[in-house]
Tab-separated table of C-alpha atoms in Angstrom:
chain	number	residue	atom	x	y	z
A	1	MET	CA	-32.229	75.340	-2.768
A	2	LEU	CA	-30.238	74.577	-5.931
A	3	LYS	CA	-27.529	72.091	-5.107
A	4	LEU	CA	-24.180	72.723	-6.742
A	5	ASP	CA	-21.685	69.983	-7.702
A	6	PRO	CA	-18.111	71.401	-7.537
A	7	LYS	CA	-16.790	68.474	-9.537
A	8	LEU	CA	-19.079	69.026	-12.567
A	9	ALA	CA	-17.134	70.330	-15.547
A	10	ALA	CA	-18.426	71.890	-18.755
A	11	ARG	CA	-16.969	68.929	-20.734
A	12	ASP	CA	-18.909	66.368	-18.736
A	13	LEU	CA	-21.963	67.450	-20.653
A	14	ARG	CA	-20.460	66.986	-24.101
A	15	PRO	CA	-22.186	63.646	-24.657
A	16	ALA	CA	-25.489	65.080	-23.632
A	17	LEU	CA	-25.062	67.955	-25.961
A	18	GLY	CA	-24.562	65.513	-28.684
A	19	ARG	CA	-27.737	63.634	-28.015
A	20	PHE	CA	-29.666	67.040	-27.700
A	21	TRP	CA	-28.601	68.442	-30.956
A	22	LYS	CA	-29.785	65.161	-32.682
A	23	LEU	CA	-33.293	65.461	-30.999
A	24	SER	CA	-33.297	69.303	-31.677
A	25	GLY	CA	-32.856	68.695	-35.371
A	26	GLU	CA	-35.605	66.166	-35.496
A	27	LYS	CA	-38.042	68.657	-33.717
A	28	ILE	CA	-37.303	71.431	-36.200
A	29	ARG	CA	-37.961	69.228	-39.052
A	30	LEU	CA	-41.145	67.977	-37.489
A	31	ILE	CA	-42.596	71.456	-36.898
A	32	GLU	CA	-41.609	72.508	-40.502
A	33	LYS	CA	-43.323	69.580	-41.934
A	34	LYS	CA	-46.450	69.820	-39.690
A	35	PHE	CA	-47.255	73.159	-38.675
A	36	ASP	CA	-49.199	75.604	-41.041
A	37	PRO	CA	-47.722	79.024	-41.019
A	38	ALA	CA	-51.000	80.537	-42.058
A	39	ARG	CA	-52.145	79.965	-38.390
A	40	GLY	CA	-49.676	82.388	-37.123
A	41	ALA	CA	-46.391	81.679	-35.114
A	42	PRO	CA	-46.172	78.313	-33.132
A	43	VAL	CA	-46.320	79.358	-29.394
A	44	PHE	CA	-46.757	76.197	-27.213
A	45	THR	CA	-47.760	72.562	-27.584
A	46	GLU	CA	-51.100	70.848	-26.847
A	47	ALA	CA	-50.892	67.192	-26.513
A	48	GLY	CA	-47.378	67.473	-28.190
A	49	GLN	CA	-48.396	69.494	-31.155
A	50	TYR	CA	-47.549	73.190	-31.520
A	51	THR	CA	-50.500	75.516	-31.601
A	52	ALA	CA	-50.703	79.376	-32.101
A	53	ARG	CA	-52.000	81.875	-29.600
A	54	GLY	CA	-53.333	85.219	-30.820
A	55	TRP	CA	-52.028	87.553	-28.156
A	56	THR	CA	-48.823	89.022	-29.862
A	57	GLU	CA	-46.627	87.279	-32.433
A	58	TRP	CA	-43.734	87.276	-30.103
A	59	THR	CA	-42.292	83.603	-30.902
A	60	GLN	CA	-41.701	83.439	-34.621
A	61	GLY	CA	-38.149	84.732	-34.198
A	62	PHE	CA	-37.630	81.744	-31.855
A	63	GLN	CA	-38.958	79.298	-34.438
A	64	TYR	CA	-36.567	80.472	-37.204
A	65	GLY	CA	-33.855	81.440	-34.876
A	66	SER	CA	-33.733	77.818	-33.595
A	67	ALA	CA	-32.955	76.584	-37.156
A	68	ILE	CA	-30.117	79.049	-37.192
A	69	LEU	CA	-28.724	77.891	-33.956
A	70	GLN	CA	-29.062	74.340	-35.199
A	71	PHE	CA	-26.794	75.057	-38.246
A	72	ASP	CA	-24.470	76.913	-35.886
A	73	ALA	CA	-24.125	73.916	-33.567
A	74	THR	CA	-23.954	71.137	-36.184
A	75	GLY	CA	-23.007	72.561	-39.562
A	76	GLU	CA	-26.160	71.006	-41.300
A	77	LYS	CA	-26.836	73.353	-44.201
A	78	GLU	CA	-30.448	72.367	-44.386
A	79	PHE	CA	-31.087	74.369	-41.241
A	80	LEU	CA	-29.257	77.452	-42.544
A	81	ARG	CA	-31.353	77.398	-45.626
A	82	LEU	CA	-34.449	76.996	-43.402
A	83	GLY	CA	-33.570	79.796	-41.045
A	84	ARG	CA	-32.222	82.188	-43.505
A	85	GLY	CA	-35.096	81.657	-45.931
A	86	ASN	CA	-37.832	82.075	-43.489
A	87	THR	CA	-36.190	85.174	-41.880
A	88	VAL	CA	-36.194	86.775	-45.436
A	89	GLU	CA	-39.659	85.793	-46.268
A	90	ARG	CA	-41.494	86.090	-43.044
A	91	MET	CA	-39.849	88.364	-40.552
A	92	ALA	CA	-40.020	91.806	-42.082
A	93	PRO	CA	-43.297	92.632	-40.225
A	94	HIS	CA	-41.554	92.172	-36.946
A	95	VAL	CA	-38.873	94.670	-37.824
A	96	SER	CA	-41.361	97.500	-38.100
A	97	HIS	CA	-43.805	96.338	-35.441
A	98	VAL	CA	-44.605	99.357	-33.447
A	99	GLY	CA	-47.091	97.594	-31.145
A	100	VAL	CA	-44.948	95.217	-28.982
A	101	HIS	CA	-41.867	95.151	-26.687
A	102	ASP	CA	-40.431	91.973	-28.257
A	103	HIS	CA	-37.911	93.105	-30.805
A	104	GLY	CA	-34.961	91.632	-29.033
A	105	PHE	CA	-36.800	88.260	-29.135
A	106	ASN	CA	-37.900	88.290	-32.650
A	107	ASN	CA	-35.111	90.067	-34.596
A	108	VAL	CA	-32.156	89.393	-32.759
A	109	SER	CA	-32.841	85.779	-32.840
A	110	THR	CA	-33.001	85.756	-36.636
A	111	TYR	CA	-31.246	88.782	-38.270
A	112	GLY	CA	-28.893	89.135	-35.360
A	113	ASN	CA	-27.838	85.482	-35.474
A	114	LEU	CA	-27.274	85.592	-39.250
A	115	ARG	CA	-25.223	88.631	-39.057
A	116	ARG	CA	-23.188	87.199	-36.248
A	117	LEU	CA	-22.539	83.977	-38.350
A	118	MET	CA	-21.401	86.069	-41.354
A	119	ARG	CA	-19.053	88.103	-39.115
A	120	GLU	CA	-17.609	84.910	-37.633
A	121	LYS	CA	-17.014	83.583	-41.214
A	122	ARG	CA	-19.442	80.569	-40.478
A	123	ILE	CA	-21.340	81.500	-43.629
A	124	PRO	CA	-19.991	83.220	-46.850
A	125	HIS	CA	-19.470	86.935	-46.766
A	126	ASN	CA	-21.816	88.815	-48.928
A	127	GLU	CA	-21.835	92.626	-48.631
A	128	TRP	CA	-25.349	93.173	-49.631
A	129	GLU	CA	-26.678	90.354	-47.553
A	130	LEU	CA	-24.799	91.777	-44.446
A	131	HIS	CA	-26.176	95.261	-45.167
A	132	PHE	CA	-29.692	93.594	-45.294
A	133	TYR	CA	-29.298	92.074	-41.904
A	134	GLU	CA	-27.854	95.247	-40.312
A	135	LEU	CA	-30.417	97.490	-41.830
A	136	ALA	CA	-33.208	95.065	-40.191
A	137	LEU	CA	-31.282	95.375	-36.932
A	138	LYS	CA	-30.813	99.215	-37.070
A	139	THR	CA	-34.561	99.630	-37.759
A	140	SER	CA	-35.702	97.226	-35.158
A	141	GLY	CA	-33.712	98.845	-32.388
A	142	ALA	CA	-35.145	102.396	-33.228
A	143	VAL	CA	-38.700	101.055	-33.603
A	144	GLN	CA	-38.281	99.469	-30.184
A	145	ALA	CA	-36.842	102.672	-28.552
A	146	ALA	CA	-39.705	104.759	-29.660
A	147	ARG	CA	-42.045	102.926	-27.236
A	148	TRP	CA	-40.832	105.237	-24.562
A	149	THR	CA	-42.411	106.476	-21.250
A	150	ARG	CA	-40.813	109.064	-19.094
A	151	HIS	CA	-41.059	108.765	-15.323
A	152	ALA	CA	-39.875	110.683	-12.415
A	153	HIS	CA	-36.411	109.397	-12.524
A	154	GLY	CA	-35.825	108.331	-16.140
A	155	GLY	CA	-37.835	106.256	-18.577
A	156	PHE	CA	-38.484	102.750	-19.927
A	157	ILE	CA	-39.735	100.699	-22.990
A	158	TYR	CA	-43.399	100.282	-22.276
A	159	SER	CA	-44.980	96.882	-22.754
A	160	PHE	CA	-48.057	96.060	-24.984
A	161	ASN	CA	-50.240	96.779	-21.991
A	162	GLY	CA	-49.641	100.567	-22.634
A	163	PRO	CA	-47.412	103.499	-21.685
A	164	HIS	CA	-47.999	102.909	-17.919
A	165	SER	CA	-46.435	99.357	-17.923
A	166	LEU	CA	-42.833	98.320	-17.501
A	167	PHE	CA	-42.284	94.562	-17.999
A	168	VAL	CA	-39.236	92.921	-16.516
A	169	ASP	CA	-38.954	90.598	-19.642
A	170	THR	CA	-38.457	93.667	-21.777
A	171	ILE	CA	-34.801	93.870	-20.582
A	172	ARG	CA	-33.986	91.353	-23.330
A	173	SER	CA	-35.371	93.662	-26.019
A	174	CYS	CA	-32.544	96.168	-24.921
A	175	ARG	CA	-30.214	93.921	-27.058
A	176	SER	CA	-32.098	95.402	-30.189
A	177	LEU	CA	-31.324	99.105	-29.151
A	178	MET	CA	-27.626	98.124	-28.336
A	179	LEU	CA	-27.109	96.367	-31.534
A	180	SER	CA	-28.684	99.287	-33.505
A	181	HIS	CA	-26.480	101.630	-31.623
A	182	ALA	CA	-23.250	99.666	-32.269
A	183	LEU	CA	-24.187	99.807	-35.962
A	184	GLY	CA	-24.214	103.559	-35.892
A	185	HIS	CA	-27.867	104.136	-35.794
A	186	VAL	CA	-30.081	106.651	-33.944
A	187	LEU	CA	-33.666	107.174	-33.446
A	188	CYS	CA	-34.806	110.508	-35.012
A	189	GLY	CA	-37.736	112.248	-33.183
A	190	GLU	CA	-39.667	115.417	-33.629
A	191	GLY	CA	-37.740	118.265	-35.076
A	192	ASP	CA	-35.102	115.711	-36.191
A	193	ARG	CA	-33.918	115.303	-32.793
A	194	ARG	CA	-31.302	112.462	-32.672
A	195	ILE	CA	-32.067	110.050	-29.717
A	196	ASN	CA	-29.040	107.911	-28.454
A	197	LEU	CA	-30.080	104.358	-28.509
A	198	LEU	CA	-27.526	103.155	-25.953
A	199	GLU	CA	-28.662	105.996	-23.678
A	200	ARG	CA	-32.201	104.788	-24.044
A	201	ALA	CA	-31.286	101.185	-23.484
A	202	LEU	CA	-29.304	101.946	-20.375
A	203	GLY	CA	-32.184	103.998	-19.176
A	204	HIS	CA	-34.482	101.054	-19.572
A	205	ILE	CA	-32.059	98.783	-17.714
A	206	ARG	CA	-31.783	101.315	-14.872
A	207	SER	CA	-35.494	101.470	-14.619
A	208	THR	CA	-35.771	97.673	-14.443
A	209	ALA	CA	-32.956	97.524	-11.771
A	210	GLU	CA	-34.633	100.180	-9.776
A	211	TYR	CA	-38.228	99.280	-9.806
A	212	SER	CA	-38.491	95.527	-11.040
A	213	VAL	CA	-35.770	94.076	-8.728
A	214	TYR	CA	-35.944	94.187	-5.028
A	215	TYR	CA	-32.937	94.382	-2.819
A	216	GLY	CA	-34.296	93.646	0.844
A	217	LYS	CA	-34.431	97.317	1.813
A	218	GLY	CA	-37.985	97.386	2.966
A	219	ARG	CA	-39.590	98.907	-0.066
A	220	ASP	CA	-42.715	97.069	0.831
A	221	SER	CA	-43.744	94.144	3.254
A	222	TYR	CA	-42.537	91.540	0.451
A	223	ASP	CA	-39.115	93.163	-0.192
A	224	VAL	CA	-36.808	90.165	-0.338
A	225	ARG	CA	-33.466	90.468	-1.998
A	226	GLY	CA	-33.567	89.361	-5.591
A	227	ARG	CA	-37.299	89.073	-5.891
A	228	VAL	CA	-38.621	90.293	-9.158
A	229	ALA	CA	-41.999	91.959	-9.990
A	230	HIS	CA	-43.250	91.116	-13.569
A	231	GLU	CA	-44.775	94.622	-14.117
A	232	CYS	CA	-44.380	97.801	-12.665
A	233	VAL	CA	-47.241	100.397	-13.044
A	234	PHE	CA	-46.650	104.175	-13.455
A	235	ASN	CA	-48.837	107.116	-13.529
A	236	THR	CA	-48.355	108.531	-16.936
A	237	ASN	CA	-49.604	111.987	-15.950
A	238	ASP	CA	-46.861	112.715	-13.435
A	239	GLY	CA	-44.333	109.847	-14.018
A	240	ALA	CA	-44.990	108.532	-10.417
A	241	PHE	CA	-44.293	104.764	-9.623
A	242	ARG	CA	-47.622	103.334	-8.384
A	243	CYS	CA	-47.349	99.589	-7.759
A	244	PRO	CA	-45.885	96.269	-8.582
A	245	ASN	CA	-48.255	94.000	-10.656
A	246	SER	CA	-48.107	90.749	-12.508
A	247	GLN	CA	-49.630	89.490	-15.832
A	248	GLN	CA	-48.308	85.970	-15.952
A	249	GLY	CA	-47.292	85.429	-12.256
A	250	TYR	CA	-49.456	84.885	-9.253
A	251	THR	CA	-49.417	88.387	-7.838
A	252	GLY	CA	-47.343	91.577	-7.932
A	253	PHE	CA	-45.915	90.567	-4.584
A	254	THR	CA	-44.610	87.139	-5.649
A	255	THR	CA	-41.976	86.179	-8.114
A	256	TRP	CA	-43.002	84.789	-11.482
A	257	THR	CA	-39.909	82.678	-12.179
A	258	ARG	CA	-39.664	83.216	-15.860
A	259	GLY	CA	-39.625	86.957	-15.185
A	260	LEU	CA	-36.839	86.453	-12.670
A	261	ALA	CA	-34.862	84.429	-15.361
A	262	TRP	CA	-35.302	87.246	-17.983
A	263	ALA	CA	-33.895	89.802	-15.578
A	264	LEU	CA	-30.930	87.516	-14.520
A	265	LEU	CA	-30.143	86.750	-18.193
A	266	GLY	CA	-30.649	90.274	-19.329
A	267	PHE	CA	-28.510	92.008	-17.017
A	268	ALA	CA	-25.563	89.432	-17.547
A	269	GLU	CA	-25.524	89.648	-21.253
A	270	GLU	CA	-25.860	93.330	-21.304
A	271	LEU	CA	-22.975	93.674	-18.979
A	272	GLU	CA	-20.945	91.750	-21.711
A	273	PHE	CA	-22.016	94.325	-24.024
A	274	LEU	CA	-21.056	97.253	-21.836
A	275	ALA	CA	-17.481	95.848	-21.794
A	276	THR	CA	-17.152	96.483	-25.579
A	277	ARG	CA	-17.886	100.416	-25.112
A	278	SER	CA	-15.150	102.925	-24.410
A	279	ASP	CA	-14.935	104.885	-21.088
A	280	ALA	CA	-15.435	107.988	-23.094
A	281	GLU	CA	-18.584	106.956	-24.687
A	282	LEU	CA	-20.032	105.891	-21.249
A	283	LYS	CA	-18.968	108.851	-19.327
A	284	SER	CA	-21.889	111.099	-20.480
A	285	LEU	CA	-24.338	108.082	-19.883
A	286	GLY	CA	-23.550	107.571	-16.116
A	287	GLY	CA	-19.949	106.370	-16.190
A	288	ARG	CA	-18.580	102.794	-16.535
A	289	ARG	CA	-18.201	102.354	-12.795
A	290	ALA	CA	-21.715	103.326	-11.795
A	291	LEU	CA	-23.357	101.492	-14.813
A	292	GLU	CA	-21.666	98.267	-14.022
A	293	ALA	CA	-22.301	98.559	-10.346
A	294	MET	CA	-26.011	99.009	-11.039
A	295	MET	CA	-26.285	96.147	-13.374
A	296	LEU	CA	-24.078	93.792	-11.263
A	297	LYS	CA	-26.143	94.519	-8.044
A	298	ALA	CA	-29.321	93.461	-10.110
A	299	ALA	CA	-27.600	90.477	-11.674
A	300	THR	CA	-26.206	89.055	-8.509
A	301	ALA	CA	-29.323	89.762	-6.525
A	302	THR	CA	-31.726	87.850	-8.972
A	303	ALA	CA	-29.101	84.980	-9.274
A	304	ASP	CA	-28.875	84.514	-5.688
A	305	PHE	CA	-32.688	84.549	-5.361
A	306	TYR	CA	-32.837	81.886	-8.020
A	307	ILE	CA	-30.386	79.673	-6.470
A	308	THR	CA	-32.055	80.009	-3.034
A	309	ASN	CA	-35.705	79.529	-4.337
A	310	THR	CA	-35.414	76.724	-6.563
A	311	PRO	CA	-35.411	73.054	-5.942
A	312	THR	CA	-32.073	71.134	-5.723
A	313	ASP	CA	-31.990	70.055	-9.393
A	314	GLY	CA	-32.464	73.719	-10.586
A	315	ILE	CA	-35.914	73.587	-11.998
A	316	PRO	CA	-38.308	76.151	-10.424
A	317	TYR	CA	-41.955	76.087	-9.976
A	318	TRP	CA	-43.763	78.576	-12.138
A	319	ASP	CA	-44.156	81.183	-9.234
A	320	THR	CA	-42.367	81.229	-5.884
A	321	GLY	CA	-45.695	82.463	-4.165
A	322	ALA	CA	-47.937	79.887	-5.974
A	323	PRO	CA	-50.641	78.934	-3.523
A	324	GLY	CA	-50.379	75.211	-4.218
A	325	LEU	CA	-46.732	75.022	-3.017
A	326	VAL	CA	-47.874	74.742	0.570
A	327	HIS	CA	-49.039	71.204	-0.301
A	328	LEU	CA	-45.641	70.058	-1.602
A	329	GLY	CA	-43.876	69.894	1.798
A	330	ASP	CA	-40.055	70.874	1.789
A	331	TYR	CA	-39.957	71.242	-1.990
A	332	LEU	CA	-37.020	73.380	-2.094
A	333	ASP	CA	-35.009	70.485	-0.364
A	334	GLU	CA	-35.561	67.947	-3.174
A	335	SER	CA	-35.743	67.775	-6.861
A	336	ALA	CA	-38.645	69.549	-8.562
A	337	ASP	CA	-41.713	67.342	-9.321
A	338	PRO	CA	-43.275	68.164	-12.710
A	339	PHE	CA	-45.939	65.397	-12.069
A	340	ASN	CA	-47.346	66.595	-8.795
A	341	ASP	CA	-50.910	67.538	-8.559
A	342	HIS	CA	-50.674	71.020	-7.085
A	343	GLU	CA	-48.387	73.508	-9.126
A	344	PRO	CA	-46.583	73.148	-12.317
A	345	VAL	CA	-42.821	73.627	-12.721
A	346	ASP	CA	-41.569	75.985	-15.547
A	347	SER	CA	-38.703	74.366	-17.329
A	348	SER	CA	-38.495	77.511	-19.744
A	349	ALA	CA	-37.470	79.598	-16.757
A	350	ALA	CA	-34.818	77.170	-15.993
A	351	ALA	CA	-33.371	77.314	-19.594
A	352	ILE	CA	-33.349	81.026	-19.539
A	353	ALA	CA	-31.789	81.204	-16.130
A	354	ALA	CA	-29.110	78.565	-16.800
A	355	GLN	CA	-27.699	80.836	-19.578
A	356	GLY	CA	-27.900	83.715	-17.313
A	357	LEU	CA	-25.953	81.982	-14.432
A	358	LEU	CA	-23.301	80.736	-16.913
A	359	ARG	CA	-22.816	84.209	-18.424
A	360	LEU	CA	-22.693	86.006	-15.090
A	361	GLY	CA	-20.216	83.425	-13.745
A	362	HIS	CA	-18.045	83.894	-16.843
A	363	TYR	CA	-18.136	87.603	-16.372
A	364	LEU	CA	-17.251	87.639	-12.745
A	365	GLN	CA	-14.329	85.220	-13.247
A	366	GLY	CA	-13.033	87.411	-16.015
A	367	HIS	CA	-13.187	90.537	-13.732
A	368	GLY	CA	-11.341	89.046	-10.843
A	369	LYS	CA	-14.043	87.586	-8.724
A	370	LYS	CA	-13.239	83.992	-8.963
A	371	ALA	CA	-15.227	82.728	-6.003
A	372	ALA	CA	-18.473	84.364	-6.782
A	373	GLY	CA	-18.057	83.541	-10.507
A	374	THR	CA	-17.413	79.965	-10.072
A	375	ARG	CA	-20.600	79.682	-7.809
A	376	TYR	CA	-22.706	80.973	-10.552
A	377	TRP	CA	-21.022	78.957	-13.185
A	378	GLN	CA	-21.367	75.809	-11.356
A	379	ALA	CA	-25.158	76.585	-10.684
A	380	GLY	CA	-25.551	77.123	-14.496
A	381	LEU	CA	-24.002	73.840	-15.241
A	382	ALA	CA	-26.209	71.951	-12.656
A	383	VAL	CA	-29.381	73.438	-14.218
A	384	LEU	CA	-28.350	72.706	-17.811
A	385	ARG	CA	-27.390	69.033	-16.779
A	386	THR	CA	-30.893	68.573	-15.583
A	387	LEU	CA	-32.682	70.032	-18.620
A	388	LEU	CA	-30.444	67.937	-20.954
A	389	ASP	CA	-31.961	64.712	-19.677
A	390	GLU	CA	-35.481	63.216	-19.027
A	391	PRO	CA	-38.030	64.080	-17.787
A	392	TYR	CA	-37.358	67.484	-19.333
A	393	LEU	CA	-35.725	66.583	-22.609
A	394	SER	CA	-38.449	65.375	-25.102
A	395	THR	CA	-37.484	62.127	-26.651
A	396	GLN	CA	-40.829	60.988	-27.971
A	397	LYS	CA	-40.733	61.111	-31.743
A	398	SER	CA	-44.190	62.419	-32.326
A	399	HIS	CA	-43.854	65.307	-29.790
A	400	GLN	CA	-42.994	68.451	-31.676
A	401	GLY	CA	-41.469	70.206	-28.451
A	402	LEU	CA	-38.023	69.882	-27.425
A	403	LEU	CA	-38.070	70.938	-23.721
A	404	LEU	CA	-40.916	69.421	-21.683
A	405	HIS	CA	-42.807	71.003	-18.633
A	406	SER	CA	-42.820	74.582	-19.826
A	407	ILE	CA	-45.744	76.946	-18.633
A	408	TYR	CA	-47.098	79.855	-20.712
A	409	HIS	CA	-49.877	81.666	-18.763
A	410	ARG	CA	-51.006	80.001	-15.801
A	411	PRO	CA	-53.451	82.645	-14.446
A	412	ASN	CA	-55.112	82.598	-17.890
A	413	GLY	CA	-55.378	78.918	-17.943
A	414	TRP	CA	-53.896	78.684	-21.462
A	415	ASP	CA	-51.607	75.696	-20.670
A	416	TYR	CA	-52.717	72.327	-21.754
A	417	VAL	CA	-53.835	69.908	-18.861
A	418	PRO	CA	-53.426	66.246	-19.914
A	419	PRO	CA	-56.232	63.752	-19.079
A	420	GLY	CA	-55.964	62.559	-15.462
A	421	SER	CA	-53.943	65.647	-14.303
A	422	ARG	CA	-54.974	68.515	-12.286
A	423	ILE	CA	-52.214	70.820	-13.608
A	424	PRO	CA	-50.507	71.528	-16.874
A	425	ARG	CA	-47.406	69.351	-17.590
A	426	GLY	CA	-45.524	67.644	-20.413
A	427	GLU	CA	-45.729	70.370	-22.801
A	428	SER	CA	-43.233	72.720	-24.584
A	429	SER	CA	-42.943	76.406	-25.634
A	430	MET	CA	-41.341	77.979	-28.532
A	431	TRP	CA	-39.279	80.324	-26.167
A	432	GLY	CA	-38.364	77.395	-23.885
A	433	ASP	CA	-36.980	75.332	-26.888
A	434	TYR	CA	-35.105	78.227	-28.296
A	435	HIS	CA	-33.354	79.292	-25.067
A	436	LEU	CA	-32.393	75.585	-24.339
A	437	ARG	CA	-30.800	75.581	-27.681
A	438	GLU	CA	-29.112	78.948	-26.983
A	439	CYS	CA	-27.838	77.809	-23.719
A	440	ALA	CA	-26.480	74.487	-25.308
A	441	LEU	CA	-24.743	76.433	-28.012
A	442	TYR	CA	-23.167	78.785	-25.557
A	443	LEU	CA	-21.692	75.837	-23.466
A	444	GLN	CA	-20.694	73.974	-26.641
A	445	ARG	CA	-18.550	76.900	-27.829
A	446	VAL	CA	-16.870	77.135	-24.331
A	447	ILE	CA	-16.049	73.459	-24.511
A	448	GLU	CA	-14.755	73.497	-27.973
A	449	ARG	CA	-12.910	76.860	-27.314
A	450	GLY	CA	-14.752	78.522	-30.196
A	451	PRO	CA	-15.666	82.099	-30.581
A	452	TYR	CA	-17.419	83.290	-27.365
A	453	TYR	CA	-21.059	83.445	-28.084
A	454	THR	CA	-22.727	86.945	-27.583
A	455	PHE	CA	-25.722	88.672	-29.212
A	456	PHE	CA	-23.524	91.144	-30.633
A	457	GLY	CA	-20.986	88.748	-32.150
C-alpha cells in the first residue's frame, strides 16, 4: 500500500524539479538530433533509443508537447520554437484523423498548450495565431465526437478497435470535446443537426464511470471498488453491454494500472472543467449535483484502489492481477522492484496517477473536504518524489528517455527485454516522459504560486 508522508510538502520537491528540468531539456535535444521523423512518431525506447511502432500514431503530440512544456517550465525559447514549429508543420493530420480515439493526447498536448500559453501571456499575443490554434482545437473535438456509439443507457466515443469498444483511456480525449465546446463549436450531423460537444463528452464520461469502473456492488465475481476494466464490449445491434475485456492488461477481470491511472486523472481534471460551466448550462445535461457526484464517485474509487494496490513508494506493477506477482511475496508492503525477474513495474502509470491524485486532492480541498483532499494530495506528492529520483529518473546521457521502467504492451511482447533479464525494464515511453513533465509543471506552478495549470487554460 502506498505510504504517505504527512510531513512532505510541495516545496520540498523544488530541488528535484530543478534537476529534472535540466535532464528533460537534454533528452528533448537528444531526440530532436537523433530521431528520424520519417520513421513515424517515437513511441518507446529499445536499449535507450526511441523507436516507432506502427499501431496508431498516438504519441506525436507528446513529443512536441514536451518541448512546449519545457519552455513553460524554464522559459528557454529554443523549446518554444521547437514545439511550435513542429506543431505547425506536422500535427495537422492528427486534427482531422477520423480513425483514432486519441485526439486529447495529440492535439490538446500541442495546440492546446500553445493556446494556453498565449492566453496566459507567456508568449506574445497574435490574433491570427490564436485563431489557428483554436480552429485546430474546434475541429479536433468535433472529429473525436463523431466516433460515437449509442448503447442502452447513453453512448461513448469508440476506440480504434471498432464501434463495439469502449476504452478507459479515452476519457482523456474528452478534453478535446470540452475545449471545442468552450470555444463555441458544435458537431454538425445529418440534416445539419447540431450536436452539443459537452453533452457528448459527459455522455462518454458517464459510460466510463458506469461500465469501466467498479464499485464493489457485486457486478461480477471480481467486483472490487475502484477496479478498472481497460475495454468494455457492447453489442452494437441492441446496445447491450456484453463483457469487460483488456487489450494491454492481463485480463478483463484484472486491473491494467495505466488504464486505472487514465481514469483517475481524467475524472479529476474534467471535474475542474465542470466547475467553469454555469448551473444553467449543466441543468439540461443532468445537473451539476448529479454530474459532480458521478465523477467524484469514480475519481475517489480509482484513487483509493491505486493507493491500496500499489507498493509503498507509489510505483505500481503493470497489472494488479499479473500472474508473476505471486512470486514477489508481500510486494505491496515494500517498495516496487523494477529489477525483479517476474513482472515489470509501469512508471508511466505512476506519472499519470500522480497528477490525478494531486488534482483530485486540490479539488476536494477547494470544495470543503480537507481531510480527503489532503490524503490524495500527499499521495500524489509521494509518487512524484519517487519518480523524480533514480532508479526512475534517467540520468544516463546517451539514453533518450526521461522516465525509466515504463511498459507499453506486455501481452504483445512489444517491450524491450535487456540481455540477462527475463522481463522488460529500464526503458521509456513518450507518454510516460510527457506525463512526468506535465505533473512536474503542475507542481512547480503550485510551488511558485503561478497560474493554476489546467488543459483549458
